[in-house]
Amino acid sequence: MEPFRVILLPGSVLPAGLAYRALIQALGPEVQAVAKDLELYKTDEPPADWTLDTEVDGVQREADERGWQTFHLVGYSGGGAVALAFAAKHPDRLQSLALLEPAWAGNWDWSAAYTRHWKQYQELEALPPEQFMPAFMRLQVRPDVVLPPQAPGPPPPWMAKRPAGIREFLRSFKEYDLDRARLAAFDRPVFFALGGLSHPDDYGEIAARLARVFFPDFHLEVFPHRHHFDPPHRIEPDRLAEGLRRHWASVEAGTPAA
């Protein structure tokens, strides 16, 4: 059997190599895994015309350069939102989709709880940088979760780009037209990893809506002790790798994942 061809998209904070190092090691040599950095951070400042489509085009270029007509796509957080946009625009390129708590999944008729929660993200835009990141992180986990303290010493150089990049994601989420009909027509298998300690009005709501409304072949895997900032791909890579390999193998075999 040929190796699985996989593109891994990171969230809006960690670079792809750091985010997926443990998972790529756990996946092993039978997986051709490419950790692709976001187009958003290729320059010192976010491009003036950046949208989710900029990232969609970047994924397509990456696959084309490797000669991959079809491949498996994995996206975490902001990268998960990109993965959904890619599935809507280029469903024929994907063998499967894996979503690791996508940060956004369209501007539709969400529940009242989700809508209230999302308004709090919009309110972050008025905060100064030193308050922005802690507030941004707090919104994504259950209220009783203790978030890890900031690492001692100066932040890494790439961190300076992140507040502006996160704001660009939030802006694009407000403006982007994720084609509901095309997404609903996506018939490839979808895997969703959900942390049990992530905020239920955020990622829990997204998982439930995608399973109920959009994807007929949807597999949800819950990691009870994980949340958005200690995600499975970094903290439980072996278990996640096992689930992903099972997911991809089911695609190759043409049978539902167990």
Short mmCIF file of C-alpha atoms in Angstrom, two decimals, residues 4 20 74 115 209 240 250-251:
data_model
loop_
_atom_site.label_atom_id
_atom_site.label_comp_id
_atom_site.label_asym_id
_atom_site.label_seq_id
_atom_site.Cartn_x
_atom_site.Cartn_y
_atom_site.Cartn_z
CA PHE A 4 -0.87 8.16 3.07
CA TYR A 20 3.02 18.81 14.56
CA VAL A 74 -5.79 17.93 8.65
CA THR A 115 -23.75 33.37 19.21
CA ARG A 209 -23.47 21.18 14.08
CA LEU A 240 -4.44 10.74 17.76
CA SER A 250 -11.04 3.26 6.07
CA VAL A 251 -10.96 5.67 3.13
#
